GROMACS .gro file of C-alpha atoms in nm:
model
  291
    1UNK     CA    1   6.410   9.733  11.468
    2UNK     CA    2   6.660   9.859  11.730
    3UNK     CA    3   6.933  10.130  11.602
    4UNK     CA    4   7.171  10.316  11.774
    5UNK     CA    5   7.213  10.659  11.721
    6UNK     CA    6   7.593  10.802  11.603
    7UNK     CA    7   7.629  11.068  11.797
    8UNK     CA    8   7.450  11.006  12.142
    9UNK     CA    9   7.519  10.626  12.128
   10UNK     CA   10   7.151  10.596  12.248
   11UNK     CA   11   6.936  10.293  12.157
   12UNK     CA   12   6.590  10.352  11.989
   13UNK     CA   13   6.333  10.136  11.852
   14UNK     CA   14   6.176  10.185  11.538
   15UNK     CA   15   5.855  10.027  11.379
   16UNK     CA   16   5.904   9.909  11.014
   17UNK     CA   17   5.721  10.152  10.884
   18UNK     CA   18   5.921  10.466  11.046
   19UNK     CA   19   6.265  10.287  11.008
   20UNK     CA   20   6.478  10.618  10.860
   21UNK     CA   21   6.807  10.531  10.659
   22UNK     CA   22   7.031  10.357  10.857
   23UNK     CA   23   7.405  10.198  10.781
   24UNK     CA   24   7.495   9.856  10.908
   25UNK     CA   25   7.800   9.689  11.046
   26UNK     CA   26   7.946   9.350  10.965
   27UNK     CA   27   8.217   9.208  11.143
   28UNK     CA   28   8.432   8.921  11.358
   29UNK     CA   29   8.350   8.916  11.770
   30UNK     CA   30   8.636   8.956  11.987
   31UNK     CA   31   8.718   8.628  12.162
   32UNK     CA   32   8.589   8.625  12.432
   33UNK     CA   33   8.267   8.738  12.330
   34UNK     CA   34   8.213   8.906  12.659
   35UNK     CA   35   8.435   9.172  12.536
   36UNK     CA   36   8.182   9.292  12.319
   37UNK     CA   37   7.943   9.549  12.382
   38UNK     CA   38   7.574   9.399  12.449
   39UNK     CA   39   7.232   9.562  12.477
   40UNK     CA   40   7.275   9.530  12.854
   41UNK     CA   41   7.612   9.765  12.855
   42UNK     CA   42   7.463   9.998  12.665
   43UNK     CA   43   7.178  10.081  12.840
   44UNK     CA   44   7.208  10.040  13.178
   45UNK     CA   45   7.443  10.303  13.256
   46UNK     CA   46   7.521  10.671  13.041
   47UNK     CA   47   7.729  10.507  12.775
   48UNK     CA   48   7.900  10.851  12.746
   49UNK     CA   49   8.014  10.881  13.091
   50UNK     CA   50   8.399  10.780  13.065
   51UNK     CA   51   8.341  10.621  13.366
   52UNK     CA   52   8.077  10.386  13.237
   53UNK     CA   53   8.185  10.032  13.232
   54UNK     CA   54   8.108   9.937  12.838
   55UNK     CA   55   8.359  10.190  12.748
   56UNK     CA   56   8.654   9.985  12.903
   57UNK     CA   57   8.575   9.635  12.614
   58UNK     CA   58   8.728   9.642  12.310
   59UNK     CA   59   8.395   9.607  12.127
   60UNK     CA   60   8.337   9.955  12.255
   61UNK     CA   61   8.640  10.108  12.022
   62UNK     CA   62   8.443   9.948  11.747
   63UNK     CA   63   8.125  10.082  11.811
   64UNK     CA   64   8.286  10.419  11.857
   65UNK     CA   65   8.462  10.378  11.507
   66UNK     CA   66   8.162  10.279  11.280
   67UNK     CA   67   7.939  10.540  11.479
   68UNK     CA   68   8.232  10.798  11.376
   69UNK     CA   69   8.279  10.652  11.014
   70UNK     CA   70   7.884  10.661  10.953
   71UNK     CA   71   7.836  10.997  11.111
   72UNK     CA   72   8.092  11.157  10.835
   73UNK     CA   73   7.886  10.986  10.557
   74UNK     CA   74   7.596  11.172  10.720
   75UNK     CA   75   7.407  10.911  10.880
   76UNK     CA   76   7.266  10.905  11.202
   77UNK     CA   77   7.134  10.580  11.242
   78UNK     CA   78   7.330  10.237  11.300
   79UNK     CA   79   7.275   9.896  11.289
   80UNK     CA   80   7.533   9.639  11.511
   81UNK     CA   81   7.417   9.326  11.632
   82UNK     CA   82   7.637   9.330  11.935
   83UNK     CA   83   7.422   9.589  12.087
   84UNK     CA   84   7.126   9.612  11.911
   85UNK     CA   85   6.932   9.332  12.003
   86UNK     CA   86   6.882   9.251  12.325
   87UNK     CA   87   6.957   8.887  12.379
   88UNK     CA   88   6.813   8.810  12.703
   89UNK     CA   89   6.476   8.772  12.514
   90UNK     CA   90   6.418   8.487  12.317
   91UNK     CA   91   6.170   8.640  12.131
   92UNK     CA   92   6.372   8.912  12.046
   93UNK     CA   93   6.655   8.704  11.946
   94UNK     CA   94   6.420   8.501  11.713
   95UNK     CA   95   6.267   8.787  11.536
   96UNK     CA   96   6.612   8.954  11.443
   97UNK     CA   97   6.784   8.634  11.339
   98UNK     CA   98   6.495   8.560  11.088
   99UNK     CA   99   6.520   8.910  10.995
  100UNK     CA  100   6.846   8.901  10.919
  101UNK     CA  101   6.889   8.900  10.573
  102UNK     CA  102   6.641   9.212  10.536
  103UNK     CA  103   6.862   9.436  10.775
  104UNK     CA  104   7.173   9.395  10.611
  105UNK     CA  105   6.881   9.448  10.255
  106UNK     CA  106   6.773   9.768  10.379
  107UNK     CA  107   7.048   9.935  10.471
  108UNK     CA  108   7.220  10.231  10.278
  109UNK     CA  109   7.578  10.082  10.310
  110UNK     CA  110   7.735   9.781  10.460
  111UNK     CA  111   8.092   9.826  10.691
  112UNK     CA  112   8.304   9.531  10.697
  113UNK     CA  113   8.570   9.555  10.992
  114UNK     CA  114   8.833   9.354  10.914
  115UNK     CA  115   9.012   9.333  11.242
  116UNK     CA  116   9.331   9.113  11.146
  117UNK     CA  117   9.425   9.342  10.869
  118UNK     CA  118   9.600   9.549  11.116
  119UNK     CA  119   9.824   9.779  10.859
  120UNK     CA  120   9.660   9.924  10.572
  121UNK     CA  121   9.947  10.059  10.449
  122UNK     CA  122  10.171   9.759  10.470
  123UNK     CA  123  10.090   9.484  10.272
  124UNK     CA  124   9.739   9.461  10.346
  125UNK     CA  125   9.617   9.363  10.026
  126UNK     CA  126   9.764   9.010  10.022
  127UNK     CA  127   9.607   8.977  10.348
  128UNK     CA  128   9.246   9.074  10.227
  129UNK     CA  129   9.180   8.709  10.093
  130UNK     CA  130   9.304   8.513  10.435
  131UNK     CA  131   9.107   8.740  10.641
  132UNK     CA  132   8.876   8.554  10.888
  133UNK     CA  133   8.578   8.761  10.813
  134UNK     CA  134   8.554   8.523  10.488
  135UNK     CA  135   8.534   8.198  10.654
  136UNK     CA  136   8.168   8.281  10.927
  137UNK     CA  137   7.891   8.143  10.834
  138UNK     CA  138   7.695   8.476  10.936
  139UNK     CA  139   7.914   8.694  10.710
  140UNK     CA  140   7.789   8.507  10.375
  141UNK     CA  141   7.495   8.674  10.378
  142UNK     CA  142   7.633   8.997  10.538
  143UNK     CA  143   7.834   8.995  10.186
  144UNK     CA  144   7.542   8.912   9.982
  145UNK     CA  145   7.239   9.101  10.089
  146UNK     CA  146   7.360   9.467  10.106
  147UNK     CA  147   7.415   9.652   9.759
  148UNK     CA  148   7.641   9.848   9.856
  149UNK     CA  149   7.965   9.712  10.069
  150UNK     CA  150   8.258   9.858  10.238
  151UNK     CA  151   8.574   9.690  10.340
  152UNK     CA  152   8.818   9.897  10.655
  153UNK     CA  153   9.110   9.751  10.801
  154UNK     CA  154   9.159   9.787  11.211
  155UNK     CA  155   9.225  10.152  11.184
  156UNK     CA  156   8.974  10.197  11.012
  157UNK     CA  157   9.146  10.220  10.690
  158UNK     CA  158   8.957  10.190  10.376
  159UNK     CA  159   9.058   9.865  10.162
  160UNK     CA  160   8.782   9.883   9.914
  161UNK     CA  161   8.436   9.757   9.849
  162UNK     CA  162   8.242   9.467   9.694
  163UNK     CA  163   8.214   9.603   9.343
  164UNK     CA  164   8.553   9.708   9.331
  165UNK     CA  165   8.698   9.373   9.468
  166UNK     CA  166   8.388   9.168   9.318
  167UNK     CA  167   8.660   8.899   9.085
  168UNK     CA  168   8.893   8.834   9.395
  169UNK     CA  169   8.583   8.839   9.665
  170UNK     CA  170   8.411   8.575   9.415
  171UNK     CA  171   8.784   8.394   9.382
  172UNK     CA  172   8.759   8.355   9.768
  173UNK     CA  173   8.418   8.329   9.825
  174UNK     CA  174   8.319   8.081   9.509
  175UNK     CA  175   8.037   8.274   9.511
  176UNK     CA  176   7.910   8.366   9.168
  177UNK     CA  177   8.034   8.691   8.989
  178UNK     CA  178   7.657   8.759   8.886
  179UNK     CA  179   7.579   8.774   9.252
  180UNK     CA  180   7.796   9.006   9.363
  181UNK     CA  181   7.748   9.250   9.113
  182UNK     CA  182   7.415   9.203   9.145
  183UNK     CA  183   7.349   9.135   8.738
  184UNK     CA  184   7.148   8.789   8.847
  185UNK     CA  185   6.868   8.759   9.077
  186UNK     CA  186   6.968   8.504   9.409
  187UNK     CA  187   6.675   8.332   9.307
  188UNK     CA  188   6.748   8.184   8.981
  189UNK     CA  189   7.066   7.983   9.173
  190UNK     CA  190   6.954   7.596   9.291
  191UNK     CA  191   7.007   7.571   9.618
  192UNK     CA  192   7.299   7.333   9.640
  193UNK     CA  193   7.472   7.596   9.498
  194UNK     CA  194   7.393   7.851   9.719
  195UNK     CA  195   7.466   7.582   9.968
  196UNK     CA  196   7.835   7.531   9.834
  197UNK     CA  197   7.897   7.880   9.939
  198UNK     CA  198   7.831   7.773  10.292
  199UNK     CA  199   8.010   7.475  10.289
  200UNK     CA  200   8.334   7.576  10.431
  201UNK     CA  201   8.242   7.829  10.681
  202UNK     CA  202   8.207   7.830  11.057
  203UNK     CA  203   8.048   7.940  11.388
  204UNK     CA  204   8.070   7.927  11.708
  205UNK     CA  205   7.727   7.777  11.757
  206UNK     CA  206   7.714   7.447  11.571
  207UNK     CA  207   7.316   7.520  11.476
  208UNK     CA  208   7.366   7.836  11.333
  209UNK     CA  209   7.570   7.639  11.050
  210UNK     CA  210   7.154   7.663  10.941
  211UNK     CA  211   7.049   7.998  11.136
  212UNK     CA  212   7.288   8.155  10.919
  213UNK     CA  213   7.185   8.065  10.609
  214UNK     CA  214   6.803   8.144  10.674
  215UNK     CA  215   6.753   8.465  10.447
  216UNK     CA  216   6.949   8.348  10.163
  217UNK     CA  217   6.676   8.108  10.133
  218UNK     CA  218   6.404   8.344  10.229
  219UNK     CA  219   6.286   8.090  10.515
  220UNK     CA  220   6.157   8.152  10.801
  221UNK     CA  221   6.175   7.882  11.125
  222UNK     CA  222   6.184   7.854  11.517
  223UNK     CA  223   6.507   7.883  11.676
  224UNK     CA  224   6.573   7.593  11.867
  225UNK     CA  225   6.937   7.588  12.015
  226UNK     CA  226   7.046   7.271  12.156
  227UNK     CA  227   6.876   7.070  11.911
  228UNK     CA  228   7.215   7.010  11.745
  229UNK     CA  229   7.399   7.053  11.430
  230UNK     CA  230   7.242   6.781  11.200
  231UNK     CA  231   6.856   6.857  11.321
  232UNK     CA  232   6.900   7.230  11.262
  233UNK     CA  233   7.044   7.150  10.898
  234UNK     CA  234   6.731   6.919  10.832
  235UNK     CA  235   6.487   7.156  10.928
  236UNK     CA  236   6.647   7.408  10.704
  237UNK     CA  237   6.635   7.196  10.458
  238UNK     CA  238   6.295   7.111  10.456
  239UNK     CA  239   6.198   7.450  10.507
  240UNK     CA  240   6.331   7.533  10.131
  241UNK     CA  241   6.214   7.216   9.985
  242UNK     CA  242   5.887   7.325  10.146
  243UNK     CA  243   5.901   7.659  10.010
  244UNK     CA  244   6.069   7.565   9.701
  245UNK     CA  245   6.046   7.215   9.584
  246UNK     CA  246   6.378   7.222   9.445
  247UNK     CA  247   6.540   6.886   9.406
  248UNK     CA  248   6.877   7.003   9.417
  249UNK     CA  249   6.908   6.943   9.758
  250UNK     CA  250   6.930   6.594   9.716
  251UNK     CA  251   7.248   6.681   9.512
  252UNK     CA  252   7.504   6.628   9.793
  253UNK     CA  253   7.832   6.411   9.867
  254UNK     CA  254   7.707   6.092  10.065
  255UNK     CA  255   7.942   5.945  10.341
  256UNK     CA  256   8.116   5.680  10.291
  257UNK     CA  257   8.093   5.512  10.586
  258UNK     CA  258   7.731   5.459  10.595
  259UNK     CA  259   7.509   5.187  10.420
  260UNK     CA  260   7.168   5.348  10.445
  261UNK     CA  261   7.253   5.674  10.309
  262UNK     CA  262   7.018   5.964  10.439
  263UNK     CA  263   6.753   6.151  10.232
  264UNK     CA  264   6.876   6.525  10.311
  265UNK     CA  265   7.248   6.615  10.422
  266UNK     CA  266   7.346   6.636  10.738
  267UNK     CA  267   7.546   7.008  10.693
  268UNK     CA  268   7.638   7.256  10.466
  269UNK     CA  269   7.950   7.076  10.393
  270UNK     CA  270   7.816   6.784  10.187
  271UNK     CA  271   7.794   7.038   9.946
  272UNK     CA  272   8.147   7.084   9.891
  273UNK     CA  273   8.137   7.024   9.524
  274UNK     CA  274   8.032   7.344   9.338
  275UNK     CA  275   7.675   7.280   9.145
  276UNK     CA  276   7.701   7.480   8.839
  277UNK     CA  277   7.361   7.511   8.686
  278UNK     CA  278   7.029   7.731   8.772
  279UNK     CA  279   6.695   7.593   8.933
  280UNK     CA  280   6.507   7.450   8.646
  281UNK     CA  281   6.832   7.284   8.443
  282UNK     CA  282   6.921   7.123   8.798
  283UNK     CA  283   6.553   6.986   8.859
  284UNK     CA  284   6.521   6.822   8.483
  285UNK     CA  285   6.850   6.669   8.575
  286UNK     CA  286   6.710   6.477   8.862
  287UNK     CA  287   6.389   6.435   8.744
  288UNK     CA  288   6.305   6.065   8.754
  289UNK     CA  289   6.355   5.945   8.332
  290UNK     CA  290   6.067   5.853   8.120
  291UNK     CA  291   6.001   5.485   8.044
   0.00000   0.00000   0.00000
């Protein structure tokens, strides 16, 4: 695991077993992306030399203010997957997207930066539930998988945090209250449900519609990009039947403009309709009846 220090900005590797406590950052790329900060930009010239070329993106400004924002709460170590992971190696990319879910797990606490709440002082509250932050597919389990959550506005404002906010979060979100506050274990939920959480979110990249949703799942499977939107979603899909056997899946809206109506869904959104019910109750409910 790559992390980058707070007050050098310097990039160092850890192995798992000397990772030290480490804070994590969650949060919306600037469009384009190539205003972000990568790997590349950090490394390949002194990142604290004004002169140096990363320092002129407007990612940069938000590396600077969660390295500045961690360093007060006394860490020294932070995780942002604009920089940290070098993308120019598939491998690389592979290993950190199906570790996903246990680096936002592991860390101490969890920044949102919500970038189009620009005034904290003015109204930003009403704003908090229309923020785009709520609608990525990679920010579901960016929400879920940390225990401890904070919310800052584009100054860097705080506007709260996930167990403060956990009855309007799970208002926007649909996503259980149990979850958030952490009073359920993930793993008791079928996995439509967990599914319907994912249902009206986006990316960029139509196959990480099912990249994304990988660790919520605890799955593990080869990135294959190109493969398209429906394949990814099928392979996910059979991954946690695989792992699971749980029968929910085949609990999803059908088109109806097809006759021969498919075994598994073809994306998140099929599962539209909230499934209200945990693992076991859903499978006796499809269970095939007794003569």
């Amino acid at each position: 695991m790559r992390l980058l220090n707070t007050e050098s900005l310097e990039l160092r590797f850890f192995m798992p077993s000397s990772v030290p406590d480490y804070v994590i950052l969650s949060h919306r790329w600037n469009s384009p992306s190539s205003e972000e900060c990568s790997f590349e930009d950090m490394t390949k010239s002194p990142i604290l030399d004004p002169s140096c070329p990363a320092r002129k993106k407007k990612g940069f400004l938000k590396i600077q203010g969660a390295c500045r924002l961690a360093f007060r709460d006394g860490y020294s170590w932070i995780w942002i997957d604009s920089c940290c992971i070098d993308k120019s190696s598939s491998a690389e990319l592979q290993e950190a997207i199906n570790s996903m879910w246990n680096y936002y797990a592991g860390s101490n606490i969890c920044y949102v930066y919500m970038a189009d709440i620009q005034d904290a002082e003015a109204g930003w509250d009403q704003r908090f539930s229309k923020s785009e932050w709520f609608t990525r597919g990679w920010t579901l389990q960016e929400l879920i998988a940390p225990v401890y959550v904070e919310f800052y506005a584009e100054d860097w404002a705080p506007i709260g945090t996930k167990l403060e906010r956990y009855e309007e979060i799970a208002d926007i979100t649909k996503i259980d209250l149990t979850v958030l506050v952490r009073t359920q274990e993930i793993d008791l939920f079928s996995a439509a449900e967990k599914l319907s959480w994912a249902a009206h979110r986006s990316v960029t990249r139509e196959e990480d519609e099912a990249y994304s949703l990988l660790g919520l799942f605890e799955v593990n499977m080869p990135l294959l990009y190109g493969e398209g939107r429906e394949r990814s979603f099928i392979r996910l899909q059979e991954a946690i039947y695989n792992s699971t056997a749980d029968h929910t899946l085949f609990l999803f809206r059908h088109s109806l403009h097809h006759n021969d109506q498919p075994l598994l869904a073809d994306s998140p959104t099929r599962f539209c309709d909230r499934i209200e019910c945990t693992l076991h109750s859903c499978i006796r409910e499809v269970e095939k009846p007794s003569a």
